[in-house]
Short mmCIF file of C-alpha atoms and ligand atoms in Angstrom, two decimals:
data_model
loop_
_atom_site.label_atom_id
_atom_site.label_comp_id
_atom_site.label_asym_id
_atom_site.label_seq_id
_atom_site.Cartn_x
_atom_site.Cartn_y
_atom_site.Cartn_z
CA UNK A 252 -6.11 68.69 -12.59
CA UNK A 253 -5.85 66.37 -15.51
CA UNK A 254 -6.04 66.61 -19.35
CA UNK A 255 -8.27 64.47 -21.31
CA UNK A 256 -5.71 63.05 -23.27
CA UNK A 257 -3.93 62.34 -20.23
CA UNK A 258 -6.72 60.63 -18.44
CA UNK A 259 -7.38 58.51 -21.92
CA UNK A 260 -3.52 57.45 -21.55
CA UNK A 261 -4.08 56.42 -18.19
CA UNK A 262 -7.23 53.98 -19.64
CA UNK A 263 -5.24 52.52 -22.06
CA UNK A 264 -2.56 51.90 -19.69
CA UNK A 265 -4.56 50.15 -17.19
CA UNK A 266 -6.88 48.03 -19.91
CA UNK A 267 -3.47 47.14 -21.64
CA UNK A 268 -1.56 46.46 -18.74
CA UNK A 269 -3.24 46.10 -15.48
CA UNK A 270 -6.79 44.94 -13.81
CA UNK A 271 -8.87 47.53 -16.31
CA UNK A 272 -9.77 49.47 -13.10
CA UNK A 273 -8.57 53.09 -12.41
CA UNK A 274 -8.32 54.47 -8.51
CA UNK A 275 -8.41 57.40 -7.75
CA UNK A 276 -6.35 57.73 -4.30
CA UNK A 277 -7.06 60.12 -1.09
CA UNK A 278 -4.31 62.45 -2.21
CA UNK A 279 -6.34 62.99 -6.01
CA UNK A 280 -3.63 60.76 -7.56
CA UNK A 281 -4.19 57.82 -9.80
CA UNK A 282 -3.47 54.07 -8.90
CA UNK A 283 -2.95 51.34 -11.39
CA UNK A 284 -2.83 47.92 -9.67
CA UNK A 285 -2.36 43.99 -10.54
CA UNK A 286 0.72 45.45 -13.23
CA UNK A 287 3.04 42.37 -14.37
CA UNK A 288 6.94 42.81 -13.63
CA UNK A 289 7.63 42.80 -17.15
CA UNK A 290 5.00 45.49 -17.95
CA UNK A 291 6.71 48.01 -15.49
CA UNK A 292 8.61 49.25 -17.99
CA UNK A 293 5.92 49.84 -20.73
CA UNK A 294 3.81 51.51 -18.32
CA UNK A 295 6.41 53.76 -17.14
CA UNK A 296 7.19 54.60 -20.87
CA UNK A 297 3.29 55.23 -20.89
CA UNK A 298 3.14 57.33 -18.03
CA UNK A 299 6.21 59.14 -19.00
CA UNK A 300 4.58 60.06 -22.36
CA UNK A 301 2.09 61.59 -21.18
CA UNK A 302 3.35 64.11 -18.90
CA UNK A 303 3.12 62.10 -15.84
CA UNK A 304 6.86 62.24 -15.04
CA UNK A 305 8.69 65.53 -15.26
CA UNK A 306 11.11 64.60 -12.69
CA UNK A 307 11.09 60.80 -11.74
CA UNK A 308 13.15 60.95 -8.06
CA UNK A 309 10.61 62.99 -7.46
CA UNK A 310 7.19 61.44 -8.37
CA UNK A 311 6.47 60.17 -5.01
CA UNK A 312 6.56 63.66 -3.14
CA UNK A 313 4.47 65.55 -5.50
CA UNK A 314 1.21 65.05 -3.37
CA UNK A 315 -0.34 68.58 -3.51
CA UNK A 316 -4.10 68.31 -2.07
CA UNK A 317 -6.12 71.50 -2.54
CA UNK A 318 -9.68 71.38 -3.30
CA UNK A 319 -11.11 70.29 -6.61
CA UNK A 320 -13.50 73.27 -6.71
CA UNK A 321 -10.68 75.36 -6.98
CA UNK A 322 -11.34 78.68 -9.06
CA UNK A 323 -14.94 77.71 -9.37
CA UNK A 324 -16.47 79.59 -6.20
CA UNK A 325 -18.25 78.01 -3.22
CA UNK A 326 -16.90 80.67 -1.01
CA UNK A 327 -13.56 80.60 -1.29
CA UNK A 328 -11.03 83.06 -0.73
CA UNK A 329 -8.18 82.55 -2.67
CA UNK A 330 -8.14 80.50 -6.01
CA UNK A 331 -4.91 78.08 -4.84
CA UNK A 332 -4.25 76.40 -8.63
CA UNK A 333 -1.64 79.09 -8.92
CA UNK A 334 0.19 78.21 -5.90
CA UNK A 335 -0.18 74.63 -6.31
CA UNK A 336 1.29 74.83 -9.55
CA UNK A 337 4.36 76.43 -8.84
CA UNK A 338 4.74 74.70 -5.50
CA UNK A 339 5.08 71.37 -7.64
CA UNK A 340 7.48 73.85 -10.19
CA UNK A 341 9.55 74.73 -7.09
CA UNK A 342 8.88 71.74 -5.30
CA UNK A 343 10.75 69.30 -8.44
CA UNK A 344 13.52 71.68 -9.14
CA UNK A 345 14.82 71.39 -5.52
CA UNK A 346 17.25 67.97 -5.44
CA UNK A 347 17.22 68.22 -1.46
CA UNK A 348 13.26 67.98 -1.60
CA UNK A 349 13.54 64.10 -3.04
CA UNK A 350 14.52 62.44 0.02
CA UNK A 351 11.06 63.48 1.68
CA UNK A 352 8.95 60.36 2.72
CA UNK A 353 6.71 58.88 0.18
CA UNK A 354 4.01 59.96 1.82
CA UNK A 355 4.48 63.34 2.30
CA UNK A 356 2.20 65.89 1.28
CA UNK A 357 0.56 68.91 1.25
CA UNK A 358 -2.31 70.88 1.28
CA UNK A 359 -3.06 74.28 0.02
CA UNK A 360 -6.65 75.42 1.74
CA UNK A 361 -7.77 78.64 -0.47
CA UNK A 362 -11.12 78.54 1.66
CA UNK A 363 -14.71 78.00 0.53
CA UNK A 364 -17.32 74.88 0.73
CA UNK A 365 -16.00 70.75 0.05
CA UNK A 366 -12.28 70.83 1.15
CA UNK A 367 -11.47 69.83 4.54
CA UNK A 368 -8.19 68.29 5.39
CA UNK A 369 -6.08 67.91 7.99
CA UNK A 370 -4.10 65.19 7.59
CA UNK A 371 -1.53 66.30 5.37
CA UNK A 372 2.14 67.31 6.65
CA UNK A 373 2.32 70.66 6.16
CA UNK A 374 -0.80 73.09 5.16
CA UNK A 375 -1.48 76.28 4.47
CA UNK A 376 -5.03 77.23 4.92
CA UNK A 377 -6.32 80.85 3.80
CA UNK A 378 -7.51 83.11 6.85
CA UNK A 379 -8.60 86.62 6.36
CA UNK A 380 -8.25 89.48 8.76
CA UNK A 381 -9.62 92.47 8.16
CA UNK A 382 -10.13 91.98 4.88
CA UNK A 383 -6.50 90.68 4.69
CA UNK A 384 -5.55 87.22 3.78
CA UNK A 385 -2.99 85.23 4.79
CA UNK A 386 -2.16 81.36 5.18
CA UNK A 387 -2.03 79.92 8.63
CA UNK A 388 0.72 77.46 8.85
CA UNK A 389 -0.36 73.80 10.22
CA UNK A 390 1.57 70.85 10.93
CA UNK A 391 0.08 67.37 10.63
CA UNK A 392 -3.43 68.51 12.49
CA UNK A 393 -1.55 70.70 14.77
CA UNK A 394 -2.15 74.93 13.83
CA UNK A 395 0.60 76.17 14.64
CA UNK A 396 -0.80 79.75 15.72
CA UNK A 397 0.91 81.80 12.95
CA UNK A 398 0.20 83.11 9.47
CA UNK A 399 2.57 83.92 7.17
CA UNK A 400 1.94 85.90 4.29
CA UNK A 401 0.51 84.73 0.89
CA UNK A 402 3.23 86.02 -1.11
CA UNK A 403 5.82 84.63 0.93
CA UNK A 404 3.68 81.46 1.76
CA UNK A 405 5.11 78.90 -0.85
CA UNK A 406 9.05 79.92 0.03
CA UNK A 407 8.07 79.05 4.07
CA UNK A 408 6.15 75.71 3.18
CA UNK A 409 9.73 74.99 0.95
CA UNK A 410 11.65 75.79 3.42
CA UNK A 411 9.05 74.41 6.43
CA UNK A 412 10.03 70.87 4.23
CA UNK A 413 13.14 71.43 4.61
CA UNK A 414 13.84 71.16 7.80
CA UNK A 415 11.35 68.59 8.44
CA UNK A 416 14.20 66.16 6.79
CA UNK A 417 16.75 67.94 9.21
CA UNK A 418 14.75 67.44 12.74
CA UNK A 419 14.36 63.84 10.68
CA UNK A 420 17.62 63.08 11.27
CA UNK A 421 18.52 65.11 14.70
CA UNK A 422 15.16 63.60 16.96
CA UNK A 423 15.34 60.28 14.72
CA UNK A 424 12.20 60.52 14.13
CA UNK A 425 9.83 60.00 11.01
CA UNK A 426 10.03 63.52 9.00
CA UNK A 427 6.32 63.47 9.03
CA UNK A 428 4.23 66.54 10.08
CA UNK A 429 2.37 64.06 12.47
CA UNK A 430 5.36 62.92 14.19
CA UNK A 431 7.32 66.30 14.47
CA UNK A 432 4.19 68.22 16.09
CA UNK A 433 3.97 65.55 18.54
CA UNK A 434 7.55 66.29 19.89
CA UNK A 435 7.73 69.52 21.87
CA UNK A 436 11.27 69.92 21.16
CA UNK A 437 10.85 69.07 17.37
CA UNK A 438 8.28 71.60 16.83
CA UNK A 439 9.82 74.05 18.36
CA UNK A 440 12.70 73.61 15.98
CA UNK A 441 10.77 73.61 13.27
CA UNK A 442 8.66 77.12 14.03
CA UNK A 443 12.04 79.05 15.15
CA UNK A 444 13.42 77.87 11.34
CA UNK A 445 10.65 79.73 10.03
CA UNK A 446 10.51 82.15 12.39
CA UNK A 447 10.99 85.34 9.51
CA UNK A 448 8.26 83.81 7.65
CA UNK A 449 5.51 83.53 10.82
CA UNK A 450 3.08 86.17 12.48
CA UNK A 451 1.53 85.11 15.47
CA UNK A 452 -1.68 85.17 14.51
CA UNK A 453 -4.98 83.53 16.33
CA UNK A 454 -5.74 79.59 14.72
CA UNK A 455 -8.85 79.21 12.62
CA UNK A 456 -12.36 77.55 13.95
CA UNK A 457 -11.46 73.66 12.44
CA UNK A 458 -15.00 72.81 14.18
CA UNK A 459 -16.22 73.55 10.63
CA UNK A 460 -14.03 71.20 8.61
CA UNK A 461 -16.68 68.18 7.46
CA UNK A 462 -15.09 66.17 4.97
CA UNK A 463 -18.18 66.38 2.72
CA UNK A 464 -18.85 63.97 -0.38
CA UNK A 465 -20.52 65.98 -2.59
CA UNK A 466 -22.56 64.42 -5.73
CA UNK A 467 -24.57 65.96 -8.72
CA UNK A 468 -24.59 69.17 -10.18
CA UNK A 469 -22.90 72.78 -8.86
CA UNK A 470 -22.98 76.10 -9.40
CA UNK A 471 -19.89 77.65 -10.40
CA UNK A 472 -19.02 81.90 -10.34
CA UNK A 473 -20.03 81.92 -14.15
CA UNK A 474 -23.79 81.78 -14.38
CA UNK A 475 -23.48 79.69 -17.43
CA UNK A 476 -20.76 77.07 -16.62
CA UNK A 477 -21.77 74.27 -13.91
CA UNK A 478 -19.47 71.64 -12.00
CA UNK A 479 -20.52 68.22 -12.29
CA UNK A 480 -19.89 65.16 -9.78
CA UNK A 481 -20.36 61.97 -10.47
CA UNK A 482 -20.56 59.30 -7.62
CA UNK A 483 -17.65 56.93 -7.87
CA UNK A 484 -18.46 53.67 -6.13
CA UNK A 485 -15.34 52.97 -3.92
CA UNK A 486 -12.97 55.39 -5.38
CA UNK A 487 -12.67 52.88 -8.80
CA UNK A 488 -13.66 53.75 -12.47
CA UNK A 489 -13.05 51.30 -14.80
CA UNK A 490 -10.88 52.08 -18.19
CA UNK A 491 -14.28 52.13 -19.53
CA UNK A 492 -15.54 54.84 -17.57
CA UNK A 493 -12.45 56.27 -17.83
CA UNK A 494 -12.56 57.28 -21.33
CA UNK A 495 -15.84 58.31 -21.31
CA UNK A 496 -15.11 60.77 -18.91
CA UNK A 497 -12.07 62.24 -21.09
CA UNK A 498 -13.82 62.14 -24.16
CA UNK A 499 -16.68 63.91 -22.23
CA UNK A 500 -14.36 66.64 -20.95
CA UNK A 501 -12.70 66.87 -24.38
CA UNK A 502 -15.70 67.58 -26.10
CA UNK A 503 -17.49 70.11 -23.86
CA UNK A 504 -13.93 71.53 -22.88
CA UNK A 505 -14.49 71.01 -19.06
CA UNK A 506 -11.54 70.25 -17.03
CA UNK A 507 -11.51 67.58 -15.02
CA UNK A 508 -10.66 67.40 -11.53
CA UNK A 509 -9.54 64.78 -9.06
CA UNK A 510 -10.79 64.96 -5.72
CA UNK A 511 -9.32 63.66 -2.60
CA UNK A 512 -12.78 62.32 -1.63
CA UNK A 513 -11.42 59.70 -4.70
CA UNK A 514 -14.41 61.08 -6.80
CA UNK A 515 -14.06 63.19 -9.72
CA UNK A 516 -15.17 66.72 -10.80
CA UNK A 517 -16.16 68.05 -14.12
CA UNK A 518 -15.37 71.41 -13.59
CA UNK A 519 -17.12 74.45 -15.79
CA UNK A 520 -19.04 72.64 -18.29
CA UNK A 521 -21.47 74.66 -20.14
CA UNK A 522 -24.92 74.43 -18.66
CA UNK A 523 -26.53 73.45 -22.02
CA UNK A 524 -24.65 70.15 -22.21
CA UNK A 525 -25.82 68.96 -18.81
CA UNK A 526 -28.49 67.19 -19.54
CA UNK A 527 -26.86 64.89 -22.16
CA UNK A 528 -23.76 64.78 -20.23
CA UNK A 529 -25.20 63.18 -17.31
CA UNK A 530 -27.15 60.78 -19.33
CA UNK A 531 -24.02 59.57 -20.73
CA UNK A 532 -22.48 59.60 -17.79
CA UNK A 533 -25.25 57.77 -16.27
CA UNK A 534 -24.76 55.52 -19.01
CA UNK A 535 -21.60 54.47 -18.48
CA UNK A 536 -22.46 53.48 -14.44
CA UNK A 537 -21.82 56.53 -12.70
CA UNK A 538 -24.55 58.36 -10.42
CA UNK A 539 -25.59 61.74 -9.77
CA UNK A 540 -27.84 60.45 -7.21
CA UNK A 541 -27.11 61.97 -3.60
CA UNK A 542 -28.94 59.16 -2.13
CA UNK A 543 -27.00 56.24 -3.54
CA UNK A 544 -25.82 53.84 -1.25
CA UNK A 545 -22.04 54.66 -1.76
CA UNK A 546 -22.50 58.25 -0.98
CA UNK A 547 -19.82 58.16 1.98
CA UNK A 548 -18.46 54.88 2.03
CA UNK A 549 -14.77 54.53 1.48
CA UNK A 550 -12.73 51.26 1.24
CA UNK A 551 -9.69 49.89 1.47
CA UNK A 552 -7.82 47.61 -1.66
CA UNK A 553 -8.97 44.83 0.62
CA UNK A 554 -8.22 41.15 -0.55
CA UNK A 555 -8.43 41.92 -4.12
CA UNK A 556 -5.47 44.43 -3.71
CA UNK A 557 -3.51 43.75 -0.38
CA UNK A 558 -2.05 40.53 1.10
CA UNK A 559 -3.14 41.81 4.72
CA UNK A 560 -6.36 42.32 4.09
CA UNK A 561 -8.63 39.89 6.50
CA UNK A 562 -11.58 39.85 4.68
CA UNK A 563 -12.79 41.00 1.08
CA UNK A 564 -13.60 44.80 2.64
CA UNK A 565 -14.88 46.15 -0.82
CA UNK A 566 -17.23 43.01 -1.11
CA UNK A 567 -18.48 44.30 2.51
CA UNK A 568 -18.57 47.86 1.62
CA UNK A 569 -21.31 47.05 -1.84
CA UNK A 570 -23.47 45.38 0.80
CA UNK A 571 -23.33 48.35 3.38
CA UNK A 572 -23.91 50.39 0.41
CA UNK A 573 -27.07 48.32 -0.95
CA UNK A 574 -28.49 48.92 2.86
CA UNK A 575 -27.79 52.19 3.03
CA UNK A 576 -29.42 52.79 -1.30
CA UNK A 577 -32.07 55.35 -1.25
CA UNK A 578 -31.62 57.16 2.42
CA UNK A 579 -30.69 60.85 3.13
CA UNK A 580 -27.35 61.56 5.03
CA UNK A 581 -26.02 64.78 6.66
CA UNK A 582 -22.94 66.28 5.60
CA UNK A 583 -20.27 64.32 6.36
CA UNK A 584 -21.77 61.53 7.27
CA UNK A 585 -18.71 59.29 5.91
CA UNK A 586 -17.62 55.46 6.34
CA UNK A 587 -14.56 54.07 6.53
CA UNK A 588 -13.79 50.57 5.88
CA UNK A 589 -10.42 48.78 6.32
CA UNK A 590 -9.11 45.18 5.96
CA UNK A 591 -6.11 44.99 9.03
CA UNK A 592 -5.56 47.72 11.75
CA UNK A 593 -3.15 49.36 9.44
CA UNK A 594 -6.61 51.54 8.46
CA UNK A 595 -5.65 52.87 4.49
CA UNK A 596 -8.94 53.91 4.29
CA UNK A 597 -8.95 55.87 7.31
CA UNK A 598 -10.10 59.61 6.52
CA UNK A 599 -10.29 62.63 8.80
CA UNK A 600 -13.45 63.04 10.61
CA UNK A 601 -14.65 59.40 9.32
CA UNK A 602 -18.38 58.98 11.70
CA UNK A 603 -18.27 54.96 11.59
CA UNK A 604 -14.74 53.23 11.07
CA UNK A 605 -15.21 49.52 10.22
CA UNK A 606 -11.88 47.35 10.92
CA UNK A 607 -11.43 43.88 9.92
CA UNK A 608 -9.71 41.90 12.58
CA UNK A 609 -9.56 37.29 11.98
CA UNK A 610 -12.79 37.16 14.29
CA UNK A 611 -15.18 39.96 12.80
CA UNK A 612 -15.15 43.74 12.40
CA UNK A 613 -14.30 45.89 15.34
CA UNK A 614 -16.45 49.50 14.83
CA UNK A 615 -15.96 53.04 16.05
CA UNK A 616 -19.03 55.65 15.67
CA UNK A 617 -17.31 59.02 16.25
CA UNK A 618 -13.94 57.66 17.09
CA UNK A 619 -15.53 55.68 20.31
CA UNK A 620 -15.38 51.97 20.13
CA UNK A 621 -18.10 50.13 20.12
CA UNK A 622 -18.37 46.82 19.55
CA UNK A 623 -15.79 44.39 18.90
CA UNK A 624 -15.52 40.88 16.72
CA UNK A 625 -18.62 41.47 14.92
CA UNK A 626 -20.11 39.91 11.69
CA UNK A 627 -20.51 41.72 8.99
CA UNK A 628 -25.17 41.22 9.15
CA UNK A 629 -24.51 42.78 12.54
CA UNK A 630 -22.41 45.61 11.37
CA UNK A 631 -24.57 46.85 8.80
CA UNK A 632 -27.05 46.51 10.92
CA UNK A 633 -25.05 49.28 13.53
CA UNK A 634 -23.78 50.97 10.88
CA UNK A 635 -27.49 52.05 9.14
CA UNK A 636 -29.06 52.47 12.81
CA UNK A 637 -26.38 55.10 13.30
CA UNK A 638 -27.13 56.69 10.39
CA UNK A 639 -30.69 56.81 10.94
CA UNK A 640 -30.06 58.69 13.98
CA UNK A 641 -28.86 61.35 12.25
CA UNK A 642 -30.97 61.96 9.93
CA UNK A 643 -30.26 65.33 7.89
CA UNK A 644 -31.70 66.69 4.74
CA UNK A 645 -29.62 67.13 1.80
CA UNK A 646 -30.13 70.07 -0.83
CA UNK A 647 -27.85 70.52 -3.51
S1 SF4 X 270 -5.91 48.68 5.64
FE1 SF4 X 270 -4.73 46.78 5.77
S2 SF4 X 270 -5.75 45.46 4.31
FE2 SF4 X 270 -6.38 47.52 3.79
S3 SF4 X 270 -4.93 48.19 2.22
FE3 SF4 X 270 -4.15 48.86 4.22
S4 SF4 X 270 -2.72 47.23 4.82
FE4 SF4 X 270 -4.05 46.40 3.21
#
């Protein structure tokens, strides 16, 4: 969650100081890029000013991913901004907790429609037995097969981070969920350290998880208060459609949302200011249409942003996206495009993967391979035939 004010700094900060473009990252956080050396410092002053910084050492390890529809229904079980709020609380007043990888995160699952992750380090995602709920404990994408209980839930993810840092050190090995739930011995170590906070308990049905993109307008629990969800070509707003968005929120005293899908959610807005919400929105280049071409493709920084890129990946992705304009998609139905084999834009459950190699794009439908050095005419060409195949009507 952001404040308007906050999200206006962040405008300023990028029109003043870097490319005028805002990115929202897989993790919800915000990117600035193209900053001058001698502009760090202003920006961090910037930044710093408006709340961004409580605790510096630890800015890079405050990734906590739970879903943007949090506390507005859709199903779900528990409302996680609680938890996620004093996990960060917790999470900067431990000094031990700074040396985790930049990279690190985690997820907080409270249930419900639109979140699906499982790519984060450590989660916790909401089961309910018998009308009893309780978190079950994953690693990386491995469930670990045991709950522990809500109220003692943030104190074992703590202390679950914890140790990662120690089996760091004694496997010598990344202290990444990924990594330590691929090494027997590693995750062993890791459950028996929580072993007072875990109940065997049976894993949840992940055949469910589809990392959904939603776009236009949502219900929320209060029959007059509605979510809304802009499309956001390629994860990037400009400072432009940055401000509108926080003077939007500020004025019909919605809170705004970032979601790990890099889109953005105006959450409980009054139903009687949708109309000329969405027209400004509109108005400022941002869709509510659930058949726009972008609906589901993700990109890299490509060329524009990264020095390994092989080709200009976003330039690629607008023309996938004019193919694609105008057609119906199932749930889900996601694209990932990425300028080297490093894959930044991979995301979990991804149905075509496009990576840029010095001869073409290689492409994976459904994590299979296949083709290899293609152009990108013949890609698109793949890419919208696949989707065709699975065609799927969308209500919203
Ligand atoms: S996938 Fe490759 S080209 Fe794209 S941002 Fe990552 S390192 Fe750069």
């Amino acid at each position: 969650m952001i404040t308007p004010s906050q999200l206006a700094a962040v405008a300023e900060l990028s029109a003043s100081f870097a490319d005028g473009q805002v990115e929202i990252t897989s993790r919800s956080n915000l990117q600035l890029r193209a900053i001058q050396q001698q502009d760090l410092n202003s920006v961090i002053q910037g930044l710093d000013s408006a709340g961004f910084l409580p605790s510096p050492e630890h800015d890079r390890v405050r990734n906590i991913v739970t879903s943007p529809f949090a506390g507005l229904g859709f199903g779900e079980i528990v409302d996680t901004r609680p938890f996620v709020q004093e996990l960060d609380r917790r999470l900067i007043a431990d000094q031990v907790l700074a040396a985790l990888p930049p990279k690190f995160s985690f997820s907080i699952d409270g249930g419900g429609d639109w979140f699906a992750r499982d790519s984060d380090d450590l989660t916790l995602r909401v089961v309910s037995v018998d009308k009893t709920h309780s978190f079950h404990f994953v690693i990386g994408e491995t469930l670990s097969g045991f709950c522990v209980r809500i109220d003692e839930a943030l104190d074992c993810v703590l202390e679950a981070a914890k140790i990662c840092l120690k089996i760091s050190k004694e496997f010598q090995i990344p202290a990444r969920g990924k990594k330590i739930a691929s090494v027997p011995q590693a995750l062993d170590r890791l459950l028996d350290g929580l072993s007072s906070f875990l109940v065997a308990c049976p894993s949840p049905d992940s055949s469910t998880l589809v990392a959904h993109m939603p776009v236009g307008v949502y219900a929320t629990h209060q029959s007059d208060f509605a979510s809304l969800v802009p499309l956001v070509p390629l994860g990037r707003l400009t400072a432009e459609q940055v401000q509108c968005v926080a003077i939007i929120a500020k004025e019909c005293e919605g809170d705004i949302r970032l979601a790990p899908w890099r889109g953005v959610v105006l959450g409980a807005v009054p139903k009687h200011s949708i109309s000329q919400i969405t027209e400004h929105l509109e108005a400022a280049g941002l869709s509510f249409d659930a058949k726009d071409g972008y609906r589901g493709i993700a990109a890299c920084a490509g060329s524009s942003g990264c020095d390994a890129s092989l080709t200009d990946v976003r330039r690629d992705a607008s023309s996938l996206a004019r193919r694609l304009a105008g057609r119906n998609a199932k749930p889900g139905w996601t694209v990932n495009i990425s300028g080297c084999e490093k894959q930044c834009a991979m995301r979990n459950g991804a149905t075509a993967e496009l990576i840029a190699s010095s001869s073409g794009y290689g492409l994976r439908i459904n994590g299979q391979l296949i083709a290899s050095n293609c152009s990108l005419d013949s890609v698109i060409d793949k890419v919208a035939a696949c989707q065709a195949e699975e065609p799927f009507e969308v209500h919203l």
